[in-house]
PDB file of C-alpha atoms in Angstrom:
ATOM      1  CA  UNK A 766      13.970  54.235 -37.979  1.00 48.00           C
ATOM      2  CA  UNK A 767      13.703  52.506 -41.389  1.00 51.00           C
ATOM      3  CA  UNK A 768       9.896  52.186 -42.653  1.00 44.00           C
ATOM      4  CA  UNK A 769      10.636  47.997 -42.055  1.00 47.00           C
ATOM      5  CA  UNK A 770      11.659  48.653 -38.327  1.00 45.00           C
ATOM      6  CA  UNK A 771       8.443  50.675 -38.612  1.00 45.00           C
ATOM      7  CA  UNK A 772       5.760  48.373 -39.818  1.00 48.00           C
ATOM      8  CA  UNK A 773       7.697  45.940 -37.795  1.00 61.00           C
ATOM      9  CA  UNK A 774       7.068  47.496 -34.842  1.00 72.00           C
ATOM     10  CA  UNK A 775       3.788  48.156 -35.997  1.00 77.00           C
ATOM     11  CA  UNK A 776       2.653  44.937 -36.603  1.00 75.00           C
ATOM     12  CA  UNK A 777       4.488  43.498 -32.946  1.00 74.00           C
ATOM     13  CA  UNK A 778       2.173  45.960 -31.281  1.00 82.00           C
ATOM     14  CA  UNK A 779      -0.774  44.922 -33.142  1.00 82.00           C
ATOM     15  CA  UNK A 780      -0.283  40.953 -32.525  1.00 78.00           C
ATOM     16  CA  UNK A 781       0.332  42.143 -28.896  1.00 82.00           C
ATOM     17  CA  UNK A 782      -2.664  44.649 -28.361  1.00 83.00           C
ATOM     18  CA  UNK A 783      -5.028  41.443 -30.311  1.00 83.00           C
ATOM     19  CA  UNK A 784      -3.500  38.949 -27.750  1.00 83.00           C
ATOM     20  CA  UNK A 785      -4.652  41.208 -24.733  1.00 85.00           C
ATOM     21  CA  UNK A 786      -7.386  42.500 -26.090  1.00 86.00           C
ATOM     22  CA  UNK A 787      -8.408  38.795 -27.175  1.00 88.00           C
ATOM     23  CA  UNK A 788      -7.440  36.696 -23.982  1.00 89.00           C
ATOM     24  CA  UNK A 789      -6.595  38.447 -21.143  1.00 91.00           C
ATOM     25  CA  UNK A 790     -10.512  38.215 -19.575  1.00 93.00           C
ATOM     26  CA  UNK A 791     -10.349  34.616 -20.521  1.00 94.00           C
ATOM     27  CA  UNK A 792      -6.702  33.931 -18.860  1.00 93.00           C
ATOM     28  CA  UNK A 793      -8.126  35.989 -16.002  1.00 93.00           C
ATOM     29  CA  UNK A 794     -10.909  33.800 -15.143  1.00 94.00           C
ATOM     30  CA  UNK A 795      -9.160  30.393 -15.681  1.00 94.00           C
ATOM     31  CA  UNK A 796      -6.780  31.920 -13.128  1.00 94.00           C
ATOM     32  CA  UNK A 797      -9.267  33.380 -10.552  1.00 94.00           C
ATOM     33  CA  UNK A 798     -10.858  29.886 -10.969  1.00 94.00           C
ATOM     34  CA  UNK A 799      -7.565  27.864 -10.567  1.00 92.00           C
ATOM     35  CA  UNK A 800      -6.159  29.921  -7.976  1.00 92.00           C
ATOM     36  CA  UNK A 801      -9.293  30.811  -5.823  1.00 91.00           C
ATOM     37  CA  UNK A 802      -7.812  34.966  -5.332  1.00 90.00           C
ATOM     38  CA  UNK A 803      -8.390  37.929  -7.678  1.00 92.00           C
ATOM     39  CA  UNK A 804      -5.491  39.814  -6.743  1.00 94.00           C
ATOM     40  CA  UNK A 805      -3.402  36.471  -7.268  1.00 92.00           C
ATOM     41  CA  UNK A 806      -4.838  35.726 -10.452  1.00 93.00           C
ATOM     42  CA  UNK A 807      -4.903  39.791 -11.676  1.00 94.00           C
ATOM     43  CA  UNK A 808      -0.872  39.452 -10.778  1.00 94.00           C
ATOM     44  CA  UNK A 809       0.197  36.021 -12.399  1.00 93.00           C
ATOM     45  CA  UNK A 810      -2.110  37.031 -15.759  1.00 93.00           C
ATOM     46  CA  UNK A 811      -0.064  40.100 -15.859  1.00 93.00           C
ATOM     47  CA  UNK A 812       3.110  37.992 -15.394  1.00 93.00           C
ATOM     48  CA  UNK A 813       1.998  35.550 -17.851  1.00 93.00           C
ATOM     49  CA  UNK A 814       1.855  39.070 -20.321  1.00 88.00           C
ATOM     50  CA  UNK A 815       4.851  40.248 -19.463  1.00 90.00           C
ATOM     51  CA  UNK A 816       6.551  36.471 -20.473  1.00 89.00           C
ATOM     52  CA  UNK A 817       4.568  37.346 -23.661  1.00 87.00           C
ATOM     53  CA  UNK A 818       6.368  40.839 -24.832  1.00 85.00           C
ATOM     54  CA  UNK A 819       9.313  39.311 -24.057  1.00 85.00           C
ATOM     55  CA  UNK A 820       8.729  36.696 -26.853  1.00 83.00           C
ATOM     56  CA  UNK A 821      10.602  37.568 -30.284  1.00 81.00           C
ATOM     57  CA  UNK A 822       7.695  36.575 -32.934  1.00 78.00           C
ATOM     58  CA  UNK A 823       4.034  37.482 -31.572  1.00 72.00           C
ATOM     59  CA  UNK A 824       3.312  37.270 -35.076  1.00 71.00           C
ATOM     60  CA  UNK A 825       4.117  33.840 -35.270  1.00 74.00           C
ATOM     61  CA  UNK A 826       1.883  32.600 -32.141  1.00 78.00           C
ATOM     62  CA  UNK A 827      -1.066  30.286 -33.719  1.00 85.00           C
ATOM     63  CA  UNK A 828      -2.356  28.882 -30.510  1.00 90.00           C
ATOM     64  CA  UNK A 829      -2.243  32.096 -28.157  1.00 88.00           C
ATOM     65  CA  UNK A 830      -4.648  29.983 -25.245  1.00 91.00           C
ATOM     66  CA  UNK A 831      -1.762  26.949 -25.540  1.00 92.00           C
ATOM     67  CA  UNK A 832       0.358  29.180 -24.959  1.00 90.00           C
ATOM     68  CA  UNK A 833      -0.715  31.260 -22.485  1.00 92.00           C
ATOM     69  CA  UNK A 834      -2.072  27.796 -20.675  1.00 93.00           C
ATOM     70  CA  UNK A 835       1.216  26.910 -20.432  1.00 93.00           C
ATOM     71  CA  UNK A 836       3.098  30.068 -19.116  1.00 93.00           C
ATOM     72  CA  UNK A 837       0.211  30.235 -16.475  1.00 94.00           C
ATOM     73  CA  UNK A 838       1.223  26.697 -15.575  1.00 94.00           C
ATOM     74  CA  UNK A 839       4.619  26.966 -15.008  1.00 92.00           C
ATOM     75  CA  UNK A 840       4.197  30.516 -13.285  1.00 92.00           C
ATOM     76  CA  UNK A 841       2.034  28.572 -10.792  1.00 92.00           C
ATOM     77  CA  UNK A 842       4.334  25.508 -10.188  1.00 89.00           C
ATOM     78  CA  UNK A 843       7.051  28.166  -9.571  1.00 86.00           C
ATOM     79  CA  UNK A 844       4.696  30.074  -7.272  1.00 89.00           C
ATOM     80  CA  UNK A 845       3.399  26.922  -5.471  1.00 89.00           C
ATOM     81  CA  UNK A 846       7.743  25.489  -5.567  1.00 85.00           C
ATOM     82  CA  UNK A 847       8.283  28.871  -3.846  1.00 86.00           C
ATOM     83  CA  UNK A 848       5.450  28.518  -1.247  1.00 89.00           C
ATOM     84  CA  UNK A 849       6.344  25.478  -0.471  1.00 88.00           C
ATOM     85  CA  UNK A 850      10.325  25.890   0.010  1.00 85.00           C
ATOM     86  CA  UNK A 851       9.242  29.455   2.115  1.00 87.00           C
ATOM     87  CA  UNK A 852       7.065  27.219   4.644  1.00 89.00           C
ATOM     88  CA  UNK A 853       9.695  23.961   4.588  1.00 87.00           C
ATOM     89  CA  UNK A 854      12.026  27.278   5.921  1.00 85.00           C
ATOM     90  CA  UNK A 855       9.470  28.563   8.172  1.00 85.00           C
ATOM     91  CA  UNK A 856       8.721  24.794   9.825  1.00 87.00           C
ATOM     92  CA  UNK A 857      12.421  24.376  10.393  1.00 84.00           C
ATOM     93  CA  UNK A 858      13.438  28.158  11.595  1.00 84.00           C
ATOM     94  CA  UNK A 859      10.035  27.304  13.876  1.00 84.00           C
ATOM     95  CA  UNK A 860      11.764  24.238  15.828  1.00 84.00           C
ATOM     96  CA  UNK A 861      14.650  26.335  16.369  1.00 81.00           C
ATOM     97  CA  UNK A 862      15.241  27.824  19.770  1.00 83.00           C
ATOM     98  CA  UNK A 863      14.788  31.785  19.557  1.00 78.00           C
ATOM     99  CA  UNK A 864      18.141  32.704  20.176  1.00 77.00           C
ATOM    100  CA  UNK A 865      18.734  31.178  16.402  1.00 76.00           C
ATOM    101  CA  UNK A 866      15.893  33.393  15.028  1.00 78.00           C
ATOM    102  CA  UNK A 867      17.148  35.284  12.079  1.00 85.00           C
ATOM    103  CA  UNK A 868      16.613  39.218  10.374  1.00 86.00           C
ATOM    104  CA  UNK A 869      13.697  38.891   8.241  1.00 87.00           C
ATOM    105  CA  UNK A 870      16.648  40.343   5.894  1.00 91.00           C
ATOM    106  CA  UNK A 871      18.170  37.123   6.656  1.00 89.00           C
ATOM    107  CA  UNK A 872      15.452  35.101   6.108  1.00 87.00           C
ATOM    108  CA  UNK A 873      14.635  36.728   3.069  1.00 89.00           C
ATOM    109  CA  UNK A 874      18.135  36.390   1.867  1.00 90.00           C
ATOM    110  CA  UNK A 875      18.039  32.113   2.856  1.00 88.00           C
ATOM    111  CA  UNK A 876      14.720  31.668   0.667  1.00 87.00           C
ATOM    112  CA  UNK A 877      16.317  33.323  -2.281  1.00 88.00           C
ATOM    113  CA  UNK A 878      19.196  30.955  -1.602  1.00 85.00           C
ATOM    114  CA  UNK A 879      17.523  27.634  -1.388  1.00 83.00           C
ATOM    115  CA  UNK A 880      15.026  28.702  -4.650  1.00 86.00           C
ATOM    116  CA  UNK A 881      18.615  29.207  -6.040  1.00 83.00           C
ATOM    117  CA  UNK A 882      19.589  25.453  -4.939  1.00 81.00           C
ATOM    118  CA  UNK A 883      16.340  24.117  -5.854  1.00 82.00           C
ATOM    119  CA  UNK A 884      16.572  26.012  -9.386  1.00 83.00           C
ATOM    120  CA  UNK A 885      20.281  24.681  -9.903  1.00 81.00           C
ATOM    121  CA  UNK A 886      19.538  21.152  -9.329  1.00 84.00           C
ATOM    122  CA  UNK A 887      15.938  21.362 -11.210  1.00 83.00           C
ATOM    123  CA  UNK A 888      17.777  18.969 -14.130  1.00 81.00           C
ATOM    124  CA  UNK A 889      18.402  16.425 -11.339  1.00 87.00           C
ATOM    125  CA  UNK A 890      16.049  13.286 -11.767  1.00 90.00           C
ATOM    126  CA  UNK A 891      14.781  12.897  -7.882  1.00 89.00           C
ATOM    127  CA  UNK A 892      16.905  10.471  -6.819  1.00 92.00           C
ATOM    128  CA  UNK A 893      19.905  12.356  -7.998  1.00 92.00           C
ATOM    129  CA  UNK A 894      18.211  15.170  -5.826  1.00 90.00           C
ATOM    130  CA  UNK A 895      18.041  12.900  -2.845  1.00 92.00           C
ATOM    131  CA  UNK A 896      21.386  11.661  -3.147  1.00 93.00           C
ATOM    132  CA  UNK A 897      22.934  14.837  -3.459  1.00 92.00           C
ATOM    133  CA  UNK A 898      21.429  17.126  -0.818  1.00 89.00           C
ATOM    134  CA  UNK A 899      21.864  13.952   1.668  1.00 91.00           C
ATOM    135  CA  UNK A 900      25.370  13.791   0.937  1.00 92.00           C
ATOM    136  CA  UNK A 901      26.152  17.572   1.183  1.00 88.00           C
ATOM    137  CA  UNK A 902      23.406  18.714   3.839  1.00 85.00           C
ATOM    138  CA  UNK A 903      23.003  15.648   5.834  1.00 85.00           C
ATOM    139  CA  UNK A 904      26.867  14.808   5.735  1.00 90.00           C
ATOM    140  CA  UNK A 905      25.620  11.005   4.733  1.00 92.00           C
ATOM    141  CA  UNK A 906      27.464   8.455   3.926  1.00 95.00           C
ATOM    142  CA  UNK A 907      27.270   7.149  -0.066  1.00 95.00           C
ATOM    143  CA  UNK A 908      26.497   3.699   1.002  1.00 95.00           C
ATOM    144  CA  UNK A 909      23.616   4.901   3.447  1.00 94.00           C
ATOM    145  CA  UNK A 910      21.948   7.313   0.945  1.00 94.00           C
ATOM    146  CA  UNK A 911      22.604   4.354  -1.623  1.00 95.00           C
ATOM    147  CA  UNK A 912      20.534   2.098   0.675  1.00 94.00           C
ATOM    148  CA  UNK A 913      17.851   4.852   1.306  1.00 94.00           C
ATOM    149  CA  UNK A 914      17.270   5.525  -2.394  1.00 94.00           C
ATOM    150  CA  UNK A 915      17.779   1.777  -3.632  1.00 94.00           C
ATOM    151  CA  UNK A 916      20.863   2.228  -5.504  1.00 94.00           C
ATOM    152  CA  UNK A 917      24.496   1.521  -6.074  1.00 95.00           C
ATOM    153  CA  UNK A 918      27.107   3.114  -4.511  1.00 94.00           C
ATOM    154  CA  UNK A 919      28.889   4.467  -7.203  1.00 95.00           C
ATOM    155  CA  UNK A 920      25.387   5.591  -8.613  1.00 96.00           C
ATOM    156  CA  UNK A 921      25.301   7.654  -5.586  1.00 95.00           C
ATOM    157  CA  UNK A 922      28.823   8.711  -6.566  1.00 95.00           C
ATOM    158  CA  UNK A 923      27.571   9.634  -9.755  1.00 95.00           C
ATOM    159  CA  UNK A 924      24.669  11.706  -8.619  1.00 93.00           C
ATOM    160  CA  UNK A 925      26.609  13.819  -5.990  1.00 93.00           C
ATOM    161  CA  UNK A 926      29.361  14.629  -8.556  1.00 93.00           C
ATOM    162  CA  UNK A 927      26.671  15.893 -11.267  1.00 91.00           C
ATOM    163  CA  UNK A 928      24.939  17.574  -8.430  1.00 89.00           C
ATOM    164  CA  UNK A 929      28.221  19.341  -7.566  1.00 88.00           C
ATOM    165  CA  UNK A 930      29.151  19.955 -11.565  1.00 87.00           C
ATOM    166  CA  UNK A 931      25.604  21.828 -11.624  1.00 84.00           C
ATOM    167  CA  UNK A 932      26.167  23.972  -8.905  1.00 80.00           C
ATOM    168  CA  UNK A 933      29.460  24.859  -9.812  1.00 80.00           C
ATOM    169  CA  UNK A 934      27.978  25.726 -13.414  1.00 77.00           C
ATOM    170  CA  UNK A 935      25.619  28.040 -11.637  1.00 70.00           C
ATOM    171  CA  UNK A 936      28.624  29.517  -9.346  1.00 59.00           C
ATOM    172  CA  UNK A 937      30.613  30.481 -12.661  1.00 56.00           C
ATOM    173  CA  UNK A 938      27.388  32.033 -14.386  1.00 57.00           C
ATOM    174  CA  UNK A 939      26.876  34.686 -11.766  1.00 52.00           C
TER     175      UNK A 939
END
């Protein structure tokens, strides 16, 4: 390793070791606070730090509380989007009769699906959302969902095809 890669290094470990050192305690207790759990909070601050080393320029960071604010926040939304898709899942599986009941592998396996659905159409505004999963879940007709949400028909159109072009887009990435 060149003496650059070095103090390179060097200095990433430095900004890094500061940032702990300086803010974990502080992210800790904002997250105890806002999530009412220790272990929850002890395991999203260290998620919010691993986000962090994966950052190219520490260095660089000149608000380290903005930032880590706003990892924490969107670790949460994602936490609280998962909870929420998990008991949706749970309420429906619930109303079932038992014959239906499913592995917990396969359970498992249908809530990493739908966080995959709900990930893909994330860029969706919410009545694209709407219009799309009533169309290809609820087998709707476009001029029923375009009553529902309070647009045209060939807006409805337009939302299922974008809805379809995203998760195609995701189908091709994996």
């Amino acid at each position: 390793m060149t003496h650059i890669a070095l103090a390179s290094s060097s200095a990433r470990q430095m900004a890094l070791h500061s940032l702990f050192g300086d803010h974990h305690g502080w992210l800790l207790s904002r997250l105890r606070a806002r999530l009412g759990c220790t272990h929850d909070a002890a395991d999203m601050a260290a998620e919010v730090f691993v986000q962090v080393v994966a950052l190219p320029e520490l260095q660089a960071i000149r608000e380290p509380r903005a930032l880590l604010t706003t990892i924490a926040k969107r670790l949460m939304y994602d936490s609280w989007r998962r909870r929420d898709l998990e008991r949706a899942y749970l309420e429906v599986l619930a109303l079932q009769p038992p014959v239906f009941e499913p592995s917990p592998e396969v359970r498992a396996l249908a809530i990493e699906a739908l966080l995959e659905i709900d990930a893909l159409l994330a860029g969706l505004s919410a009545r694209a959302r709407t219009a799309f999963l009533c169309s290809q879940v609820d087998g709707m007709k476009y001029a029923d969902i375009a009553e529902l949400i309070g647009v045209s028909t060939i807006r409805v159109r337009q939302y299922v095809a974008k809805g379809l072009k995203l998760c195609c887009q995701g189908l091709v990435r994996e």
